[in-house]
Coordinates of C-alpha atoms in Angstrom, one line a residue:
M1 CA -10.8 7.5 -29.9
T2 CA -8.9 7.9 -26.7
S3 CA -8.1 11.0 -24.6
R4 CA -5.1 11.6 -22.4
L5 CA -5.6 10.2 -18.9
R6 CA -5.1 13.0 -16.3
T7 CA -6.6 11.6 -13.1
A8 CA -7.0 8.0 -11.9
H9 CA -8.0 8.2 -8.3
Q10 CA -8.5 4.9 -6.4
F11 CA -10.9 3.7 -3.7
H12 CA -10.7 0.6 -1.5
P13 CA -12.7 0.2 1.7
V14 CA -9.7 -0.8 3.8
V15 CA -6.1 0.0 2.9
A16 CA -3.3 -1.7 4.8
Y17 CA 0.4 -2.1 4.4
G18 CA 1.4 -5.7 3.4
D19 CA -2.0 -6.6 2.2
A20 CA -2.0 -7.7 -1.5
V21 CA -4.8 -5.4 -2.5
G22 CA -3.4 -2.4 -0.6
N23 CA 0.0 -3.0 -2.1
D24 CA -1.6 -3.1 -5.6
C25 CA -3.3 0.3 -4.9
F26 CA 0.1 1.9 -4.0
E27 CA 1.9 0.3 -7.0
L28 CA -0.8 1.5 -9.4
Q29 CA -0.6 4.9 -7.8
R30 CA 3.2 4.9 -8.3
M31 CA 2.8 4.0 -12.0
F32 CA 0.2 6.7 -12.5
W33 CA 2.2 9.4 -10.9
A34 CA 5.2 8.4 -13.0
S35 CA 3.1 9.2 -16.0
D36 CA 2.0 12.6 -14.7
V37 CA -1.5 11.2 -13.8
R38 CA -2.9 12.4 -10.5
S39 CA -3.9 9.4 -8.4
D40 CA -5.0 9.8 -4.8
L41 CA -6.0 6.9 -2.6
F42 CA -9.3 7.0 -0.7
A43 CA -10.5 4.6 1.9
W44 CA -13.3 4.0 4.5
E45 CA -10.5 2.8 6.8
A46 CA -6.7 3.3 6.5
K47 CA -4.6 1.3 8.9
P48 CA -2.1 3.3 11.1
E49 CA 1.0 2.5 9.0
V50 CA -0.5 4.1 5.8
R51 CA -2.9 6.6 7.3
A52 CA -0.8 9.6 6.3
L53 CA -0.9 8.4 2.6
V54 CA -4.7 7.8 2.3
R55 CA -7.6 10.3 2.2
D56 CA -11.0 9.8 3.8
W57 CA -13.5 8.4 1.4
R58 CA -15.9 11.3 2.0
D59 CA -13.4 13.5 0.1
L60 CA -14.5 11.7 -3.0
Q61 CA -17.4 14.2 -3.2
R62 CA -14.9 17.0 -3.8
L63 CA -13.5 15.4 -7.0
P64 CA -14.6 16.9 -10.4
D65 CA -17.3 15.0 -12.2
D66 CA -15.0 14.1 -15.1
A67 CA -12.4 12.4 -12.9
L68 CA -11.8 8.7 -13.3
L69 CA -12.3 6.6 -10.1
L70 CA -10.9 3.1 -9.9
I71 CA -12.9 1.1 -7.3
H72 CA -11.0 -1.9 -6.0
H73 CA -13.4 -4.6 -5.0
S74 CA -12.5 -7.6 -2.8
M75 CA -15.2 -7.7 -0.1
G76 CA -18.5 -6.2 0.7
N77 CA -18.6 -2.8 2.5
D78 CA -21.3 -0.6 3.9
V79 CA -20.1 2.5 2.0
L80 CA -19.7 1.0 -1.5
S81 CA -23.2 1.7 -2.4
E82 CA -22.6 5.4 -1.6
V83 CA -19.5 5.4 -3.7
A84 CA -21.4 3.8 -6.6
K85 CA -23.8 6.8 -6.6
L86 CA -21.0 9.4 -7.1
P87 CA -21.0 11.2 -10.4
Q88 CA -17.4 10.5 -11.4
K89 CA -16.6 8.1 -14.2
K90 CA -15.9 4.7 -12.7
A91 CA -13.9 1.5 -13.4
I92 CA -13.8 -1.7 -11.3
V93 CA -10.5 -3.3 -10.3
Y94 CA -11.7 -6.7 -9.2
H95 CA -9.6 -8.9 -6.9
N96 CA -12.3 -11.6 -6.3
I97 CA -14.4 -12.3 -3.3
T98 CA -14.1 -15.5 -1.3
P99 CA -17.4 -17.4 -1.6
A100 CA -19.6 -17.1 1.4
E101 CA -19.9 -20.9 1.9
Y102 CA -16.3 -21.0 3.1
F103 CA -17.3 -18.8 6.1
S104 CA -20.4 -20.8 7.0
G105 CA -20.4 -21.9 10.6
L106 CA -17.0 -20.2 11.1
N107 CA -17.4 -16.4 10.7
D108 CA -20.9 -15.0 10.3
H109 CA -19.6 -11.5 9.9
A110 CA -17.3 -12.5 7.0
K111 CA -20.1 -14.6 5.5
R112 CA -22.5 -11.6 5.5
Y113 CA -20.0 -9.3 3.8
S114 CA -19.0 -11.9 1.3
E115 CA -22.6 -12.1 0.2
L116 CA -22.9 -8.4 0.3
G117 CA -19.8 -8.1 -1.9
R118 CA -21.2 -10.3 -4.6
A119 CA -24.4 -8.2 -4.7
Q120 CA -22.4 -5.0 -4.8
L121 CA -20.2 -6.3 -7.6
K122 CA -23.4 -6.4 -9.8
E123 CA -24.3 -2.9 -8.5
L124 CA -20.9 -1.5 -9.4
A125 CA -21.0 -3.3 -12.8
S126 CA -24.2 -1.4 -13.6
V127 CA -22.5 2.0 -13.2
A128 CA -18.9 1.3 -14.3
E129 CA -17.7 2.1 -17.8
F130 CA -15.1 -0.7 -17.8
G131 CA -13.1 -2.8 -15.5
F132 CA -10.1 -5.0 -15.1
A133 CA -9.1 -8.0 -12.9
D134 CA -5.8 -9.4 -11.9
S135 CA -6.5 -12.8 -13.5
E136 CA -8.6 -14.3 -16.3
F137 CA -10.4 -16.3 -13.6
N138 CA -11.4 -13.0 -11.9
R139 CA -12.2 -11.3 -15.3
Q140 CA -14.7 -14.0 -16.1
E141 CA -16.5 -13.3 -12.8
L142 CA -16.5 -9.6 -13.6
E143 CA -18.0 -10.2 -17.0
A144 CA -20.6 -12.5 -15.5
A145 CA -21.6 -9.7 -13.2
G146 CA -22.7 -7.7 -16.2
L147 CA -19.7 -5.6 -17.1
K148 CA -19.1 -5.7 -20.9
K149 CA -15.7 -4.0 -21.2
T150 CA -13.2 -6.1 -19.2
A151 CA -9.5 -6.9 -19.3
V152 CA -6.8 -8.6 -17.3
V153 CA -4.1 -6.6 -15.5
P154 CA -2.0 -8.7 -13.1
I155 CA -1.1 -7.5 -9.6
L156 CA 1.9 -5.2 -9.4
Y157 CA 4.5 -6.3 -6.9
D158 CA 7.2 -4.0 -5.4
W159 CA 10.2 -6.3 -5.2
E160 CA 12.3 -3.6 -3.6
Q161 CA 10.3 -4.3 -0.4
F162 CA 10.7 -8.0 -0.7
D163 CA 14.5 -8.0 -1.4
V164 CA 15.5 -7.4 2.3
T165 CA 17.9 -9.1 4.7
P166 CA 16.2 -12.3 6.0
D167 CA 15.4 -12.4 9.7
P168 CA 18.4 -14.1 11.3
D169 CA 16.5 -16.1 13.9
V170 CA 14.1 -17.6 11.3
A171 CA 17.0 -18.3 8.9
H172 CA 18.9 -20.1 11.7
R173 CA 15.9 -22.2 12.6
L174 CA 15.3 -23.3 9.0
A175 CA 19.0 -24.0 8.4
D176 CA 18.7 -26.9 10.8
E177 CA 15.8 -28.5 8.9
R178 CA 16.5 -31.3 6.5
T179 CA 13.2 -30.6 4.7
A180 CA 11.0 -27.5 5.3
I181 CA 7.7 -27.5 3.5
L182 CA 6.2 -24.0 3.4
V183 CA 2.6 -22.8 3.2
V184 CA 1.9 -19.1 3.0
G185 CA -1.5 -17.6 3.5
Q186 CA -4.2 -16.9 6.1
I187 CA -5.3 -19.9 8.1
L188 CA -8.8 -20.2 6.5
P189 CA -10.9 -23.0 5.2
Q190 CA -10.6 -22.0 1.5
K191 CA -6.8 -22.3 1.9
A192 CA -7.5 -26.0 2.6
V193 CA -4.9 -26.2 5.4
H194 CA -6.6 -29.4 6.6
D195 CA -5.7 -31.0 3.3
V196 CA -2.2 -29.7 3.7
I197 CA -1.8 -31.4 7.1
A198 CA -3.2 -34.7 5.8
A199 CA -0.9 -34.7 2.8
F200 CA 2.1 -33.8 5.0
A201 CA 1.4 -36.7 7.4
R202 CA 1.4 -39.0 4.3
Y203 CA 4.7 -37.4 3.0
R204 CA 6.5 -37.9 6.3
R205 CA 6.3 -41.7 5.8
T206 CA 9.2 -41.3 3.3
D207 CA 10.8 -38.2 4.8
P208 CA 10.4 -38.5 8.6
G209 CA 12.6 -35.4 9.3
A210 CA 10.4 -33.0 7.4
H211 CA 8.8 -30.0 9.1
L212 CA 5.7 -28.1 8.0
Y213 CA 5.6 -24.3 8.4
L214 CA 2.2 -22.7 8.1
V215 CA 2.9 -19.0 7.7
G216 CA -0.1 -16.7 7.9
S217 CA -2.5 -14.8 10.1
T218 CA -4.9 -16.6 12.4
A219 CA -6.9 -13.5 13.2
M220 CA -10.0 -14.7 11.3
S221 CA -9.4 -18.4 11.8
A222 CA -11.9 -18.8 14.7
D223 CA -12.8 -22.5 15.4
Y224 CA -10.9 -23.6 12.2
L225 CA -7.6 -23.1 14.0
G226 CA -8.7 -25.3 16.9
R227 CA -9.8 -28.0 14.5
L228 CA -6.4 -27.9 12.7
Q229 CA -4.5 -28.1 15.9
E230 CA -6.5 -31.1 16.9
Q231 CA -5.8 -32.7 13.5
V232 CA -2.1 -32.1 14.1
R233 CA -2.3 -33.8 17.6
D234 CA -4.2 -36.7 16.3
A235 CA -1.6 -37.3 13.6
H236 CA 1.2 -37.0 16.2
L237 CA 2.8 -34.1 14.3
T238 CA 2.9 -31.6 17.2
K239 CA 6.7 -31.3 16.9
N240 CA 6.7 -31.3 13.2
V241 CA 4.1 -28.6 12.4
T242 CA 4.5 -24.9 13.2
F243 CA 1.8 -22.2 13.1
T244 CA 3.8 -19.0 12.9
G245 CA 0.9 -16.5 12.9
S246 CA 1.5 -13.1 11.2
V247 CA 5.1 -12.4 10.3
N248 CA 6.9 -9.3 9.1
T249 CA 8.7 -9.0 5.7
E250 CA 12.1 -10.0 7.0
Q251 CA 10.7 -13.1 8.6
L252 CA 8.6 -14.0 5.5
V253 CA 11.7 -13.7 3.3
A254 CA 13.6 -15.9 5.6
Y255 CA 11.0 -18.6 5.4
Y256 CA 11.0 -18.5 1.6
R257 CA 14.8 -18.6 1.4
G258 CA 15.1 -21.3 4.0
A259 CA 12.3 -23.6 2.8
T260 CA 12.7 -26.6 0.5
A261 CA 9.4 -26.3 -1.4
L262 CA 6.2 -24.2 -1.4
L263 CA 2.9 -26.1 -1.1
T264 CA -0.6 -24.6 -1.7
L265 CA -3.7 -26.7 -1.9
S266 CA -6.2 -23.8 -1.8
D267 CA -9.7 -24.5 -3.2
H268 CA -10.2 -20.8 -4.1
E269 CA -7.6 -18.2 -5.3
G270 CA -8.2 -15.1 -7.3
F271 CA -4.5 -14.7 -8.0
C272 CA -2.2 -16.2 -5.3
V273 CA 0.7 -13.8 -4.7
P274 CA 2.8 -16.4 -2.7
L275 CA 3.4 -18.2 -6.0
L276 CA 5.3 -15.1 -7.3
E277 CA 7.2 -14.8 -4.0
A278 CA 8.3 -18.4 -4.2
M279 CA 9.4 -17.9 -7.8
R280 CA 11.4 -14.8 -6.7
S281 CA 13.0 -16.9 -4.0
D282 CA 14.0 -19.8 -6.3
L283 CA 11.6 -22.1 -4.5
P284 CA 10.0 -25.1 -6.2
I285 CA 6.2 -25.1 -6.1
V286 CA 3.5 -27.8 -5.7
A287 CA 0.0 -26.4 -6.2
N288 CA -3.6 -27.4 -6.5
A289 CA -5.2 -26.5 -9.9
A290 CA -8.0 -24.4 -8.4
G291 CA -9.2 -20.9 -9.2
A292 CA -6.5 -18.6 -10.8
I293 CA -3.6 -20.8 -9.6
P294 CA -3.0 -22.5 -13.0
E295 CA -2.8 -19.2 -14.9
T296 CA -0.6 -17.5 -12.3
L297 CA 1.7 -20.5 -11.9
G298 CA 2.0 -21.4 -15.6
D299 CA 4.6 -24.1 -16.1
A300 CA 6.7 -22.9 -13.1
G301 CA 5.6 -25.6 -10.7
I302 CA 4.0 -29.0 -10.3
L303 CA 0.2 -28.5 -10.8
L304 CA -2.1 -31.1 -9.2
A305 CA -5.5 -32.2 -10.7
D306 CA -5.8 -34.6 -7.7
K307 CA -4.9 -33.3 -4.2
S308 CA -5.4 -36.6 -2.4
P309 CA -2.7 -37.2 0.3
D310 CA -1.0 -39.8 -1.9
A311 CA -0.9 -37.5 -5.0
V312 CA 0.4 -34.6 -3.0
A313 CA 3.0 -36.7 -1.2
D314 CA 4.2 -38.0 -4.5
A315 CA 4.6 -34.5 -6.0
L316 CA 6.5 -33.3 -2.9
E317 CA 8.9 -36.3 -3.1
R318 CA 9.7 -35.2 -6.7
A319 CA 10.0 -31.5 -5.8
V320 CA 12.2 -32.2 -2.9
G321 CA 14.3 -35.2 -4.0
D322 CA 14.7 -34.8 -7.8
Q323 CA 17.6 -32.2 -8.1
R324 CA 17.3 -31.9 -11.9
L325 CA 13.5 -31.2 -11.6
R326 CA 14.2 -28.7 -8.9
E327 CA 16.6 -26.8 -11.1
E328 CA 14.2 -26.9 -14.0
L329 CA 11.3 -25.6 -11.9
V330 CA 13.5 -22.7 -10.5
A331 CA 14.5 -21.8 -14.1
R332 CA 10.9 -21.9 -15.2
G333 CA 9.9 -19.7 -12.2
R334 CA 12.4 -17.0 -13.2
R335 CA 11.1 -17.0 -16.8
R336 CA 7.4 -16.9 -15.6
L337 CA 8.1 -14.0 -13.3
E338 CA 9.1 -11.9 -16.3
D339 CA 5.4 -12.0 -17.3
F340 CA 4.6 -10.0 -14.2
S341 CA 7.3 -7.4 -14.7
R342 CA 6.5 -3.7 -14.3
E343 CA 6.9 -3.2 -18.0
R344 CA 4.5 -5.9 -19.0
V345 CA 1.9 -5.0 -16.4
R346 CA 2.1 -1.4 -17.6
E347 CA 1.3 -2.6 -21.2
R348 CA -1.8 -4.5 -19.9
L349 CA -2.9 -1.5 -17.9
R350 CA -2.6 0.7 -21.0
D351 CA -4.8 -1.7 -23.0
A352 CA -7.3 -1.9 -20.2
L353 CA -7.6 1.9 -19.9
A354 CA -8.1 2.1 -23.6
L355 CA -11.4 0.2 -23.1
G356 CA -12.7 3.3 -21.4
G357 CA -11.3 5.7 -23.9
Y358 CA -8.2 6.7 -21.9
E359 CA -4.6 7.0 -23.1
L360 CA -1.9 6.3 -20.4
P361 CA 0.9 8.8 -21.0
E362 CA 4.5 7.5 -21.2
E363 CA 6.5 7.5 -18.0
R364 CA 8.7 10.5 -17.5
K365 CA 11.6 10.7 -15.1
K366 CA 11.4 14.0 -13.1
N367 CA 13.9 16.5 -12.0
V368 CA 13.2 17.0 -8.3
V369 CA 14.7 19.3 -5.6
V370 CA 14.4 18.3 -2.0
L371 CA 14.7 21.3 0.3
S372 CA 15.3 20.9 4.0
S373 CA 17.7 21.2 6.9
D374 CA 21.5 21.0 6.3
Q375 CA 22.2 20.0 9.9
R376 CA 22.8 16.4 10.9
C377 CA 19.4 15.8 12.6
G378 CA 16.4 13.5 12.2
I379 CA 14.7 15.4 9.4
H380 CA 18.0 15.8 7.5
H381 CA 18.5 12.0 7.4
Y382 CA 14.9 11.5 6.6
S383 CA 15.2 13.9 3.6
L384 CA 18.3 12.1 2.4
G385 CA 16.3 8.8 2.5
V386 CA 13.6 10.4 0.4
C387 CA 16.3 11.4 -2.1
D388 CA 17.6 7.9 -2.2
G389 CA 14.1 6.5 -2.8
L390 CA 13.4 8.9 -5.6
R391 CA 16.7 8.1 -7.3
K392 CA 16.0 4.3 -7.1
R393 CA 12.9 5.0 -9.2
G394 CA 15.0 6.7 -11.8
H395 CA 14.4 10.4 -11.0
H396 CA 17.1 13.0 -10.9
V397 CA 17.2 14.5 -7.4
T398 CA 19.1 17.5 -6.0
F399 CA 19.2 18.0 -2.2
V400 CA 19.3 21.6 -1.1
G401 CA 20.2 22.1 2.6
V402 CA 19.4 25.3 4.4
R403 CA 20.9 26.6 7.7
H404 CA 18.3 26.7 10.5
L405 CA 16.5 30.0 10.9
D406 CA 18.9 31.7 8.4
T407 CA 16.7 33.8 6.0
A408 CA 19.7 35.0 4.0
D409 CA 20.9 31.4 3.4
L410 CA 17.3 30.4 2.4
E411 CA 17.2 33.3 -0.2
K412 CA 20.6 32.4 -1.5
K413 CA 19.7 28.7 -1.9
L414 CA 16.5 29.5 -3.7
R415 CA 18.4 31.4 -6.4
Y416 CA 20.4 28.3 -7.2
I417 CA 17.3 26.3 -8.1
R418 CA 17.2 25.9 -11.9
D419 CA 14.1 26.7 -14.0
D420 CA 13.9 23.1 -15.5
V421 CA 13.0 21.6 -12.1
D422 CA 9.7 19.7 -12.2
T423 CA 8.9 19.6 -8.5
I424 CA 10.2 21.0 -5.3
L425 CA 9.7 18.8 -2.2
I426 CA 10.1 20.7 1.1
E427 CA 10.6 18.6 4.2
H428 CA 9.7 21.1 7.0
E429 CA 9.5 21.0 10.8
A430 CA 9.7 23.7 13.5
G431 CA 13.0 25.4 13.8
I432 CA 14.2 25.1 10.2
F433 CA 12.5 28.2 8.6
R434 CA 11.2 31.4 10.0
D435 CA 7.5 31.7 9.4
V436 CA 7.2 34.9 7.3
P437 CA 10.4 34.4 5.2
F438 CA 9.3 30.8 4.6
V439 CA 5.9 31.9 3.3
D440 CA 7.6 34.5 1.1
A441 CA 9.9 31.8 -0.3
L442 CA 6.8 29.7 -1.1
F443 CA 5.4 32.7 -3.0
R444 CA 8.6 33.2 -5.0
L445 CA 8.8 29.5 -5.9
R446 CA 5.2 29.5 -7.0
R447 CA 5.7 32.6 -9.1
R448 CA 8.5 30.8 -10.9
G449 CA 6.0 28.1 -11.8
F450 CA 7.3 25.3 -9.6
P451 CA 4.8 22.7 -8.3
I452 CA 5.5 22.5 -4.5
V453 CA 5.0 19.5 -2.2
L454 CA 5.1 20.6 1.4
S455 CA 5.8 17.7 3.8
M456 CA 5.0 18.9 7.3
H457 CA 6.5 17.1 10.3
E458 CA 5.2 17.7 13.8
L459 CA 2.5 20.1 12.8
E460 CA 1.2 21.6 16.0
P461 CA 0.3 25.3 16.7
E462 CA 2.9 25.7 19.4
K463 CA 5.6 25.1 16.8
F464 CA 4.8 28.4 15.1
H465 CA 6.4 31.7 16.1
H466 CA 3.2 33.8 15.8
Y467 CA 1.2 31.3 17.9
R468 CA 3.8 31.5 20.7
R469 CA 3.4 35.3 20.6
L470 CA -0.4 35.0 20.7
S471 CA -0.2 32.5 23.6
S472 CA 2.0 34.9 25.5
A473 CA -0.4 37.7 24.9
L474 CA -3.3 35.6 26.1
H475 CA -1.6 35.2 29.5
Y476 CA -3.0 38.6 30.5
R477 CA -2.3 39.8 34.0
P478 CA -3.3 43.2 35.4
R479 CA -0.2 45.4 36.2
Y480 CA -1.8 48.7 37.2
R481 CA -4.7 50.0 39.1
G482 CA -7.8 51.8 38.1
W483 CA -8.0 53.8 35.0
L484 CA -4.4 53.0 34.0
E485 CA -5.3 49.3 33.6
A486 CA -8.5 50.3 31.7
L487 CA -6.3 52.1 29.2
R488 CA -4.0 49.1 28.9
T489 CA -6.7 46.6 28.2
P490 CA -7.6 47.7 24.7
W491 CA -3.9 47.7 23.8
V492 CA -3.6 44.1 25.0
A493 CA -6.7 43.1 23.0
L494 CA -5.3 44.8 19.9
R495 CA -2.0 42.8 20.3
M496 CA -3.9 39.6 20.7
S497 CA -5.9 40.3 17.5
D498 CA -2.7 41.3 15.6
W499 CA -0.9 38.1 16.5
F500 CA -3.9 35.9 15.8
I501 CA -4.4 37.5 12.4
R502 CA -0.7 37.0 11.6
Y503 CA -0.7 33.4 12.8
R504 CA -3.9 32.5 10.9
T505 CA -2.6 34.2 7.8
V506 CA 0.7 32.4 7.9
L507 CA -1.0 29.1 8.3
A508 CA -3.5 29.8 5.5
L509 CA -0.8 30.8 3.1
M510 CA 1.4 27.9 4.1
G511 CA -1.5 25.6 3.4
G512 CA -2.7 27.3 0.2
I513 CA 0.4 27.9 -1.8
P514 CA 1.8 24.4 -2.2
E515 CA 0.4 22.0 -4.8
R516 CA 0.1 19.2 -2.2
L517 CA 0.4 18.9 1.5
V518 CA 1.8 15.8 3.3
V519 CA 1.5 15.1 7.0
H520 CA 2.9 12.2 9.0
S521 CA 0.4 11.5 11.7
R522 CA -3.3 11.6 12.3
R523 CA -2.8 14.4 14.9
S524 CA -1.0 16.5 12.3
A525 CA -3.8 15.8 9.8
R526 CA -6.4 17.2 12.2
W527 CA -4.4 20.4 12.8
L528 CA -3.9 20.7 9.1
E529 CA -7.6 20.5 8.4
L530 CA -8.5 22.9 11.2
L531 CA -5.8 25.5 10.4
T532 CA -5.8 25.5 6.6
R533 CA -9.3 24.4 5.8
R534 CA -7.8 21.7 3.5

C-alpha cells in the first residue's frame, strides 16, 4: 500500500553547478516540485553559483520526522554520519564511489574519503528504507552494502542548458582539424588517460593529421598530469595533444560538435554522462566495456572488450573512416537517448519510490503570477526572464507590472489577479513597493489563499524606509541647553523606539507571510536570517 508523497528533501555534501550529481539533485527537485512535492536541497557546502538555492545541512534538524530525505552518496564526508542519525525517513541515491586504489600515491585526501565513503555506504544502508542508483552497476553495489529494496533511476539531464550556441573560438579551432578525437572527463587515473594517449599514438600511424583533445579539470590530477605530459613528450605528440582544463558549457558544446569521435577508456564509471552528451551531439563513440559503460552506451557505440592500442586504433579507424557505420552509430545514439528521456526517468523514479511505500503524484502545470516592476530596469528584465523559464516548463504565466512606489496602482493590480492562480511570485527590491502598503498587500493575498514566493534582491537594512528613519533618529545632536535638552531627550528616545518597532515589525511580517523566501546572495541570506528569524 502506498501513500501520496508530499516531501522529498535532498542532501548531498557538496552541491555545485555543472557537476553531474549536483545537476541530478536540481533535476530531481524540478520533477518533484512539478508534482506538488516539496523538495529542498541541503548541503554541507554549496558552491557560490548555487548558494542561494541550497540550504545549510544543519537545517535538516528542523524537518518533521515523517519527511522523506534522499541522501545522495558519491564520496565520504565528515557530516554524513550525523545525517544518518536524523529521525527522518531516508532513501539513498547512489552515484558510486571511485575505488580508493585509484588515488593511492596520488591524492591521500581523496583516498581517505573514498575509503570513508565505502564505510558510510554500509552505515547509510543500515538506516535507509530503500534506495536507487543511476545504473545497474551501481545498484548492485548498493545491494551488496546491505540495502534490500533497490532500483535503477538513470541520471536526469537538462538538455536546455546543453543546447546553447557553441563557443566561436573553440568551434573555429576544431573546424581546421581533419580528425579531432575527443575525451571528456577529469584527468584522473581511473579515466585511463594514459591508455588514451598510447592508443592515440598508435592511431596516428594511419591518420597523422589527427588531434587529441583532453577536456576536463586537472584540479585533482596532482602528479598524474605531469606523468601524462611526459608521456606526450616521449611520444612526440606535443603539437597533437591538448589538455584544455575546465571548460564552460559553450566551450564543451563546441568540442562535442566539432569533434570526429568520442573516446573513453575509463576503468571505472558509475554512469558516464559524456556518453549521453556525445549521443546528443550526433558524435560516434568508442568506449571501453568497464563499469556502467556497457549499460549506458547500449548499442550506440563501438564497445571494446580489449583496449590495447591496436584494438583501440582499429575501432577509431572504423568510427572515423566508415561513413555508413558513422551514420548508423549516430542513429542508434538518438534512439538510445530516448531511454533517458524525462518521461522514462520519471516512470523509473515512480517505481523506485513505490519500494518505500510512496506514490509520486502526476505532474501538474501551474498558473503563476509574477509581480514586479513595470519599468525598464534590471529587475523588470530579470522578472521577464523568470516568466520565460516557467513557460518553457509548460506553466501558464502572467506578468503583473506595478509602477514604482505607487500604492494605488499596486492595489488596482492586485484586484486583477484571478482566484484560480496557484502561486504568486514577487520579485522585489528597494524602490518598487512602499514598506507598509506592501505588507498590507501580502496580507490580502494570503487571505485570498494564494501561496506567495517572495524573491528578495539586495536585501540590506538601509534599503527600507523605516530603517532610514531610525538611522536618522540615531544621529542625535543636542540643540538646546540645560533643562530644554533634558526635556527633548525622552522624545528622541521615544522616536527611536517607534521607528525600530515599525522597522522590525515590517521585516518580521515580510518574512513571515510568504510561503517561501528566496535571496540571491550570501550577504542577503545573513540579513534574512537576522531580521526575520527564518
